[in-house]
Amino acid sequence: MSEELKVHFNKILQSIEGLMAIIITDRDGVPVFKVSTEHCPELVLRHTFLGTFGLAANQASKLGMSDNKSIICMYENYQVVQINKPPLLLTYVASSDSNTGVLLDLDNSFQDALQDLRRVVNT
Amino acid sequence: MGCCGSCFGDQDKELQDGQGRETDPLINPVNGQGPTHAYGESRPITQAPLPQTRGDETSALSKILHDTASHIIDVSSAEGRGIEQHEFHDKARQYSNKINMVLSSSGRTGKYKSTLPNGVSAPQIVLAAQPISLADIDLITNAAAKAAQVMRDVKVEHKEDLVVPFGVP
Amino acid sequence: MERNLEKHLEDTIRNPDIAGVLCTDEHGLCLGAKGNVNKDAAGHIASIAESAARLNPNMPAPVICIETEGGSILIKKEDKITMAIYKQPN
């Protein structure tokens, strides 16, 4: 079953230039589902990295500008776009010259899969 | 602008939560605690008949503490609050088991929606439409050129200090 | 700061044929939008313009027109920014 989901997500992964990984985690950063290419740096797939966003989003929600929706981190060679979709967190790892706007809207292309994954965390 | 947004956000939240009302009466006794004897003196009198009130007070106090803690932005506490390595692996395994179960029960069986649009009912109408006019090409070319020109002129205007000290006398 | 861009977008949308305008930067992040447009489309607009410009890198960036039943979308990249104009159906 999850093989089919993997195929679906690999298609999405390849359709966007420079995108290296899509990681869907719960709010502690535990991966529920992930796909990545071989170019993706190993470190971002570790839980020390993935867990940080949940905490950061939590703190950022207290700035008085209502709930945090997304965090974009730009690095010299990479960009990491993380989107808060309670109870899930989406993490995209892409090269720094990839189109950030497309990444921000990417979850629209897998809404139905996201609904299934939400049930994995909720139940 | 950032400042403005945060002010509005705060007000908004307070109105929604009704927290203004909740905390208002509770803060008064805390303020009155300065002259502690008033609080201490009244205790022997109230102690016997109202043990429940005390419980309420403690829970109210802990609620205030909890609320305050959850409203404070504390980055240092974020460190080490992540979950343990073994817990992480356990959960990850649990999810990977569950994912198969949920996916097979969802009935989608791999029929995930393609991102392609459905197309139009009468393509000939769109196909037979007049090609883009020269005026439109001029319109977009000029608009884009002007926008690029305008964007080149964008400069950050210094309005207020970037670092604002909080609570420093 | 961005006042001039806002003014430019307002001037552009004053044309009665135009339903909306949108301006994005090279990362596909929306710089400004006026009228009936979805700001989430900013990334896709920048991506389309980028791909079209790559078809012939020696030529200036092309004008792209996407024709639909509900009107057409004109897209043009200039320097680092991309402009999109949503036209009402004639």
Short mmCIF file of C-alpha atoms in Angstrom, two decimals:
data_model
loop_
_atom_site.label_atom_id
_atom_site.label_comp_id
_atom_site.label_asym_id
_atom_site.label_seq_id
_atom_site.Cartn_x
_atom_site.Cartn_y
_atom_site.Cartn_z
CA MET A 1 0.00 0.00 0.00
CA SER A 2 2.61 2.52 1.03
CA GLU A 3 4.50 1.60 -2.14
CA GLU A 4 1.80 3.26 -4.20
CA LEU A 5 1.98 6.33 -2.03
CA LYS A 6 5.72 6.33 -2.55
CA VAL A 7 5.30 6.25 -6.31
CA HIS A 8 2.82 9.12 -6.12
CA PHE A 9 5.15 11.23 -4.02
CA ASN A 10 8.19 10.39 -6.13
CA LYS A 11 6.32 11.78 -9.12
CA ILE A 12 5.69 15.02 -7.23
CA LEU A 13 9.31 15.07 -6.11
CA GLN A 14 10.54 14.84 -9.69
CA SER A 15 8.09 17.39 -11.02
CA ILE A 16 9.74 20.23 -9.16
CA GLU A 17 13.20 21.30 -10.07
CA GLY A 18 15.72 21.12 -7.26
CA LEU A 19 13.38 19.43 -4.80
CA MET A 20 15.27 16.73 -2.92
CA ALA A 21 13.00 15.50 -0.19
CA ILE A 22 9.43 15.60 1.06
CA ILE A 23 9.17 14.56 4.69
CA ILE A 24 5.87 14.36 6.52
CA THR A 25 6.23 14.12 10.27
CA ASP A 26 4.08 14.40 13.37
CA ARG A 27 4.56 17.42 15.60
CA ASP A 28 7.52 15.83 17.41
CA GLY A 29 9.34 15.36 14.14
CA VAL A 30 8.80 11.61 13.92
CA PRO A 31 8.56 10.77 10.22
CA VAL A 32 5.22 9.36 9.11
CA PHE A 33 6.21 9.25 5.49
CA LYS A 34 9.19 10.45 3.48
CA VAL A 35 10.62 10.37 -0.01
CA SER A 36 14.02 11.72 -0.98
CA THR A 37 16.54 11.71 -3.80
CA GLU A 38 20.16 10.71 -3.37
CA HIS A 39 21.19 14.39 -3.45
CA CYS A 40 19.45 15.11 -0.20
CA PRO A 41 21.86 15.80 2.69
CA GLU A 42 21.68 13.01 5.26
CA LEU A 43 21.51 15.34 8.25
CA VAL A 44 18.06 16.78 7.56
CA LEU A 45 16.51 13.32 7.68
CA ARG A 46 17.62 12.87 11.29
CA HIS A 47 15.24 13.50 14.12
CA THR A 48 17.34 16.21 15.75
CA PHE A 49 16.69 18.37 12.72
CA LEU A 50 13.07 17.41 12.09
CA GLY A 51 12.05 17.86 15.71
CA THR A 52 13.31 21.42 15.83
CA PHE A 53 10.65 22.81 13.55
CA GLY A 54 7.77 21.72 15.75
CA LEU A 55 9.33 23.54 18.67
CA ALA A 56 10.21 26.58 16.58
CA ALA A 57 6.69 26.81 15.17
CA ASN A 58 5.34 26.54 18.69
CA GLN A 59 7.49 29.42 19.91
CA ALA A 60 6.83 31.49 16.79
CA SER A 61 3.09 31.18 17.35
CA LYS A 62 3.51 33.21 20.53
CA LEU A 63 4.78 36.33 18.79
CA GLY A 64 1.28 37.76 18.80
CA MET A 65 0.74 37.33 15.09
CA SER A 66 -1.48 34.27 15.52
CA ASP A 67 -0.48 30.73 14.58
CA ASN A 68 2.67 30.03 12.63
CA LYS A 69 1.97 28.62 9.17
CA SER A 70 5.35 28.11 7.58
CA ILE A 71 9.04 28.63 8.14
CA ILE A 72 11.47 29.09 5.26
CA CYS A 73 15.16 28.60 5.94
CA MET A 74 17.61 29.68 3.26
CA TYR A 75 21.10 28.23 3.29
CA GLU A 76 23.96 28.71 0.91
CA ASN A 77 23.15 25.63 -1.14
CA TYR A 78 19.84 24.46 0.24
CA GLN A 79 16.50 25.76 1.31
CA VAL A 80 14.21 24.09 3.80
CA VAL A 81 10.53 24.97 3.68
CA GLN A 82 8.44 23.70 6.56
CA ILE A 83 4.67 23.97 6.71
CA ASN A 84 2.51 23.56 9.77
CA LYS A 85 -0.54 21.41 8.99
CA PRO A 86 -1.72 20.20 12.37
CA PRO A 87 -1.32 17.43 13.38
CA LEU A 88 1.29 17.03 10.64
CA LEU A 89 4.39 18.99 9.71
CA LEU A 90 5.59 19.05 6.12
CA THR A 91 9.28 19.53 5.39
CA TYR A 92 10.64 20.16 1.92
CA VAL A 93 14.35 20.18 1.22
CA ALA A 94 15.34 21.82 -2.05
CA SER A 95 18.29 23.57 -3.61
CA SER A 96 18.53 27.25 -2.76
CA ASP A 97 17.57 28.40 -6.27
CA SER A 98 14.36 26.36 -6.39
CA ASN A 99 11.05 28.12 -6.60
CA THR A 100 9.96 28.77 -3.02
CA GLY A 101 6.48 29.86 -4.03
CA VAL A 102 5.77 26.52 -5.69
CA LEU A 103 6.96 24.69 -2.58
CA LEU A 104 4.62 26.75 -0.40
CA ASP A 105 1.70 25.68 -2.55
CA LEU A 106 2.85 22.09 -3.04
CA ASP A 107 0.57 20.56 -0.41
CA ASN A 108 -2.37 21.35 -2.69
CA SER A 109 -1.17 18.61 -5.01
CA PHE A 110 -1.43 15.88 -2.38
CA GLN A 111 -4.39 16.90 -0.26
CA ASP A 112 -6.00 13.46 -0.47
CA ALA A 113 -2.83 11.66 0.58
CA LEU A 114 -2.42 14.12 3.40
CA GLN A 115 -5.89 13.28 4.64
CA ASP A 116 -4.93 9.61 4.88
CA LEU A 117 -1.69 10.41 6.67
CA ARG A 118 -3.52 12.61 9.12
CA ARG A 119 -5.47 9.57 10.19
CA VAL A 120 -2.25 7.66 10.85
CA VAL A 121 -1.26 10.23 13.46
CA ASN A 122 -4.72 10.77 14.90
CA THR A 123 -5.75 7.17 15.47
CA MET B 1 4.22 47.21 10.72
CA GLY B 2 5.42 44.19 12.63
CA CYS B 3 4.64 45.93 15.86
CA CYS B 4 1.19 46.81 14.70
CA GLY B 5 0.45 43.28 13.64
CA SER B 6 1.54 41.85 16.92
CA CYS B 7 -0.65 44.26 18.85
CA PHE B 8 -3.69 43.34 16.86
CA GLY B 9 -2.90 39.69 17.11
CA ASP B 10 -2.66 39.90 20.84
CA GLN B 11 -5.93 41.72 21.24
CA ASP B 12 -7.57 39.30 18.96
CA LYS B 13 -6.39 36.32 20.90
CA GLU B 14 -7.38 37.78 24.20
CA LEU B 15 -10.87 38.48 22.99
CA GLN B 16 -11.21 35.00 21.59
CA ASP B 17 -9.92 33.19 24.62
CA GLY B 18 -11.86 35.37 27.00
CA GLN B 19 -8.65 35.43 28.95
CA GLY B 20 -9.02 39.07 29.87
CA ARG B 21 -12.00 38.16 32.00
CA GLU B 22 -10.48 35.03 33.42
CA THR B 23 -7.29 36.58 34.65
CA ASP B 24 -8.59 39.93 35.82
CA PRO B 25 -10.10 38.93 39.16
CA LEU B 26 -7.35 36.42 39.84
CA ILE B 27 -4.60 38.96 39.53
CA ASN B 28 -6.01 41.21 42.26
CA PRO B 29 -5.32 38.89 45.19
CA VAL B 30 -1.83 38.30 43.87
CA ASN B 31 -1.18 42.03 43.80
CA GLY B 32 -2.66 42.37 47.27
CA GLN B 33 -0.22 39.78 48.49
CA GLY B 34 2.44 42.46 48.90
CA PRO B 35 1.28 43.13 52.46
CA THR B 36 1.27 39.40 53.14
CA HIS B 37 -0.27 39.53 56.57
CA ALA B 38 -3.68 40.35 55.11
CA TYR B 39 -3.61 37.08 53.25
CA GLY B 40 -2.10 35.14 56.14
CA GLU B 41 -4.49 36.52 58.75
CA SER B 42 -7.57 35.65 56.87
CA ARG B 43 -6.38 32.10 56.42
CA PRO B 44 -7.23 30.61 59.83
CA ILE B 45 -10.75 31.88 59.48
CA THR B 46 -11.36 30.54 56.04
CA GLN B 47 -9.35 27.40 56.46
CA ALA B 48 -11.87 25.23 58.22
CA PRO B 49 -15.03 25.75 56.22
CA LEU B 50 -13.43 26.15 52.80
CA PRO B 51 -10.80 23.58 51.96
CA GLN B 52 -12.29 23.40 48.50
CA THR B 53 -11.67 27.08 47.84
CA ARG B 54 -8.03 26.54 48.57
CA GLY B 55 -7.93 23.76 46.07
CA ASP B 56 -9.53 26.10 43.58
CA GLU B 57 -6.96 28.74 44.38
CA THR B 58 -4.10 26.37 43.83
CA SER B 59 -5.54 25.15 40.59
CA ALA B 60 -6.21 28.73 39.52
CA LEU B 61 -2.66 29.67 40.43
CA SER B 62 -1.23 26.73 38.57
CA LYS B 63 -3.43 27.68 35.64
CA ILE B 64 -2.01 31.19 35.68
CA LEU B 65 1.50 29.82 35.87
CA HIS B 66 0.79 27.41 33.06
CA ASP B 67 -0.77 30.11 30.88
CA THR B 68 2.11 32.46 31.53
CA ALA B 69 4.63 29.76 30.74
CA SER B 70 2.84 28.93 27.52
CA HIS B 71 2.81 32.60 26.52
CA ILE B 72 6.47 33.20 27.14
CA ILE B 73 8.79 32.74 24.22
CA ASP B 74 11.58 30.67 25.70
CA VAL B 75 13.99 29.39 23.13
CA SER B 76 16.39 27.88 25.64
CA SER B 77 13.72 25.54 26.95
CA ALA B 78 13.30 24.21 23.43
CA GLU B 79 16.70 22.56 23.68
CA GLY B 80 16.57 19.07 25.00
CA ARG B 81 12.80 19.06 25.03
CA GLY B 82 12.79 16.92 21.93
CA ILE B 83 11.88 13.31 22.36
CA GLU B 84 14.33 10.55 23.21
CA GLN B 85 16.06 8.48 20.59
CA HIS B 86 14.35 5.18 21.53
CA GLU B 87 10.95 6.85 21.79
CA PHE B 88 11.54 8.29 18.34
CA HIS B 89 12.30 4.88 16.86
CA ASP B 90 9.33 3.28 18.57
CA LYS B 91 6.99 5.90 17.24
CA ALA B 92 8.47 5.76 13.75
CA ARG B 93 7.93 1.99 13.67
CA GLN B 94 4.41 2.40 14.97
CA TYR B 95 3.61 4.88 12.20
CA SER B 96 5.05 2.71 9.46
CA ASN B 97 2.89 -0.19 10.64
CA LYS B 98 -0.18 1.99 10.86
CA ILE B 99 0.28 3.58 7.49
CA ASN B 100 -0.41 0.32 5.66
CA MET B 101 -3.52 -0.25 7.71
CA VAL B 102 -4.92 3.23 7.16
CA LEU B 103 -4.11 3.24 3.46
CA SER B 104 -5.79 -0.09 2.81
CA SER B 105 -8.89 1.00 4.70
CA SER B 106 -9.10 4.36 2.95
CA GLY B 107 -10.34 2.61 -0.18
CA ARG B 108 -8.34 4.85 -2.42
CA THR B 109 -6.06 1.96 -3.36
CA GLY B 110 -3.50 4.12 -5.00
CA LYS B 111 -5.94 6.19 -6.97
CA TYR B 112 -4.40 9.42 -5.89
CA LYS B 113 -5.67 12.38 -7.76
CA SER B 114 -3.43 13.55 -10.52
CA THR B 115 -2.52 17.20 -10.46
CA LEU B 116 -3.67 17.69 -14.04
CA PRO B 117 -6.82 19.74 -14.59
CA ASN B 118 -9.92 18.07 -15.96
CA GLY B 119 -9.89 19.97 -19.22
CA VAL B 120 -12.70 21.92 -20.85
CA SER B 121 -16.01 20.71 -22.18
CA ALA B 122 -15.78 22.50 -25.49
CA PRO B 123 -12.12 22.88 -26.46
CA GLN B 124 -12.99 24.18 -29.93
CA ILE B 125 -14.22 27.45 -28.44
CA VAL B 126 -10.92 28.16 -26.78
CA LEU B 127 -8.96 26.85 -29.74
CA ALA B 128 -10.91 28.97 -32.23
CA ALA B 129 -10.54 32.15 -30.21
CA GLN B 130 -8.66 35.04 -31.70
CA PRO B 131 -4.94 34.90 -31.00
CA ILE B 132 -3.52 37.30 -28.48
CA SER B 133 -3.66 40.84 -29.80
CA LEU B 134 -0.67 43.09 -30.25
CA ALA B 135 -2.19 45.50 -27.77
CA ASP B 136 -2.17 42.80 -25.11
CA ILE B 137 1.46 42.00 -25.80
CA ASP B 138 2.29 45.66 -25.46
CA LEU B 139 0.26 45.85 -22.29
CA ILE B 140 2.05 43.02 -20.52
CA THR B 141 5.48 44.01 -21.84
CA ASN B 142 5.10 47.56 -20.61
CA ALA B 143 3.60 46.47 -17.33
CA ALA B 144 6.45 44.02 -16.69
CA ALA B 145 9.09 46.57 -17.68
CA LYS B 146 7.56 49.16 -15.39
CA ALA B 147 7.28 46.69 -12.53
CA ALA B 148 10.94 45.71 -12.92
CA GLN B 149 11.88 49.38 -12.97
CA VAL B 150 9.84 50.06 -9.85
CA MET B 151 11.32 47.05 -8.06
CA ARG B 152 14.82 48.35 -8.70
CA ASP B 153 13.89 51.45 -6.74
CA VAL B 154 12.74 49.51 -3.71
CA LYS B 155 14.84 50.42 -0.73
CA VAL B 156 14.42 49.62 2.90
CA GLU B 157 13.33 52.75 4.76
CA HIS B 158 14.78 53.02 8.19
CA LYS B 159 11.95 53.87 10.55
CA GLU B 160 12.61 52.42 13.96
CA ASP B 161 15.31 50.57 15.84
CA LEU B 162 15.79 46.95 14.89
CA VAL B 163 16.65 45.95 18.45
CA VAL B 164 14.14 46.95 21.10
CA PRO B 165 15.01 46.39 24.76
CA PHE B 166 12.25 44.79 26.79
CA GLY B 167 11.72 45.58 30.43
CA VAL B 168 15.06 47.37 30.81
CA PRO B 169 14.62 50.36 33.14
CA MET C 1 9.38 51.41 0.04
CA GLU C 2 6.98 49.26 -2.01
CA ARG C 3 4.62 52.18 -2.53
CA ASN C 4 5.62 52.62 -6.15
CA LEU C 5 4.92 48.98 -6.93
CA GLU C 6 1.50 49.21 -5.31
CA LYS C 7 0.77 52.29 -7.37
CA HIS C 8 1.90 50.59 -10.56
CA LEU C 9 -0.37 47.61 -9.88
CA GLU C 10 -3.28 49.93 -9.15
CA ASP C 11 -2.67 51.85 -12.36
CA THR C 12 -2.55 48.61 -14.33
CA ILE C 13 -5.77 47.18 -12.94
CA ARG C 14 -7.65 50.37 -13.75
CA ASN C 15 -8.03 49.02 -17.28
CA PRO C 16 -11.57 47.54 -17.41
CA ASP C 17 -10.42 44.46 -19.34
CA ILE C 18 -8.14 43.41 -16.52
CA ALA C 19 -9.50 41.30 -13.67
CA GLY C 20 -6.32 41.09 -11.65
CA VAL C 21 -2.56 41.60 -11.58
CA LEU C 22 0.16 39.80 -9.71
CA CYS C 23 3.87 40.41 -9.36
CA THR C 24 6.36 37.84 -8.05
CA ASP C 25 10.11 37.66 -7.48
CA GLU C 26 12.52 35.02 -8.79
CA HIS C 27 11.76 32.69 -5.87
CA GLY C 28 8.07 32.70 -6.72
CA LEU C 29 7.20 34.77 -3.69
CA CYS C 30 4.38 37.24 -4.23
CA LEU C 31 5.50 40.88 -4.26
CA GLY C 32 2.06 42.29 -4.78
CA ALA C 33 -1.37 41.39 -6.08
CA LYS C 34 -4.48 43.34 -6.90
CA GLY C 35 -7.92 42.28 -8.01
CA ASN C 36 -9.29 38.82 -8.42
CA VAL C 37 -6.13 36.70 -8.22
CA ASN C 38 -4.97 33.91 -5.98
CA LYS C 39 -1.68 34.74 -4.30
CA ASP C 40 -0.84 31.05 -4.03
CA ALA C 41 -0.44 31.05 -7.81
CA ALA C 42 2.65 33.26 -7.54
CA GLY C 43 5.04 30.31 -7.44
CA HIS C 44 3.50 28.65 -10.46
CA ILE C 45 3.53 31.89 -12.46
CA ALA C 46 7.21 32.40 -11.77
CA SER C 47 7.86 28.77 -12.64
CA ILE C 48 6.03 28.99 -15.98
CA ALA C 49 7.87 32.17 -16.94
CA GLU C 50 11.20 30.64 -15.95
CA SER C 51 10.60 27.48 -17.99
CA ALA C 52 9.44 29.43 -21.04
CA ALA C 53 12.45 31.73 -20.90
CA ARG C 54 14.72 28.68 -20.90
CA LEU C 55 13.37 27.46 -24.26
CA ASN C 56 15.57 29.98 -25.97
CA PRO C 57 18.01 31.60 -23.58
CA ASN C 58 19.41 33.90 -26.26
CA MET C 59 16.11 35.66 -26.81
CA PRO C 60 14.48 38.15 -24.47
CA ALA C 61 11.92 36.57 -22.15
CA PRO C 62 8.76 35.68 -24.08
CA VAL C 63 5.21 36.80 -23.43
CA ILE C 64 3.13 33.79 -22.36
CA CYS C 65 -0.61 33.74 -22.84
CA ILE C 66 -2.69 31.05 -21.20
CA GLU C 67 -6.13 30.99 -22.75
CA THR C 68 -9.04 29.52 -20.86
CA GLU C 69 -12.81 29.67 -21.02
CA GLY C 70 -12.80 32.06 -18.10
CA GLY C 71 -10.39 34.57 -19.57
CA SER C 72 -6.70 34.60 -20.31
CA ILE C 73 -3.55 35.07 -18.28
CA LEU C 74 -0.62 37.05 -19.68
CA ILE C 75 2.77 36.37 -18.13
CA LYS C 76 6.09 38.06 -18.74
CA LYS C 77 9.38 37.87 -16.95
CA GLU C 78 11.54 40.94 -16.77
CA ASP C 79 14.83 40.97 -14.92
CA LYS C 80 14.19 39.06 -11.73
CA ILE C 81 10.51 39.70 -11.44
CA THR C 82 7.53 38.19 -13.20
CA MET C 83 4.34 40.01 -13.95
CA ALA C 84 0.98 38.34 -14.59
CA ILE C 85 -2.18 39.99 -15.86
CA TYR C 86 -5.52 38.20 -15.64
CA LYS C 87 -7.78 39.34 -18.46
CA GLN C 88 -11.51 38.98 -18.48
CA PRO C 89 -13.02 37.03 -21.39
CA ASN C 90 -13.94 39.25 -24.31
#
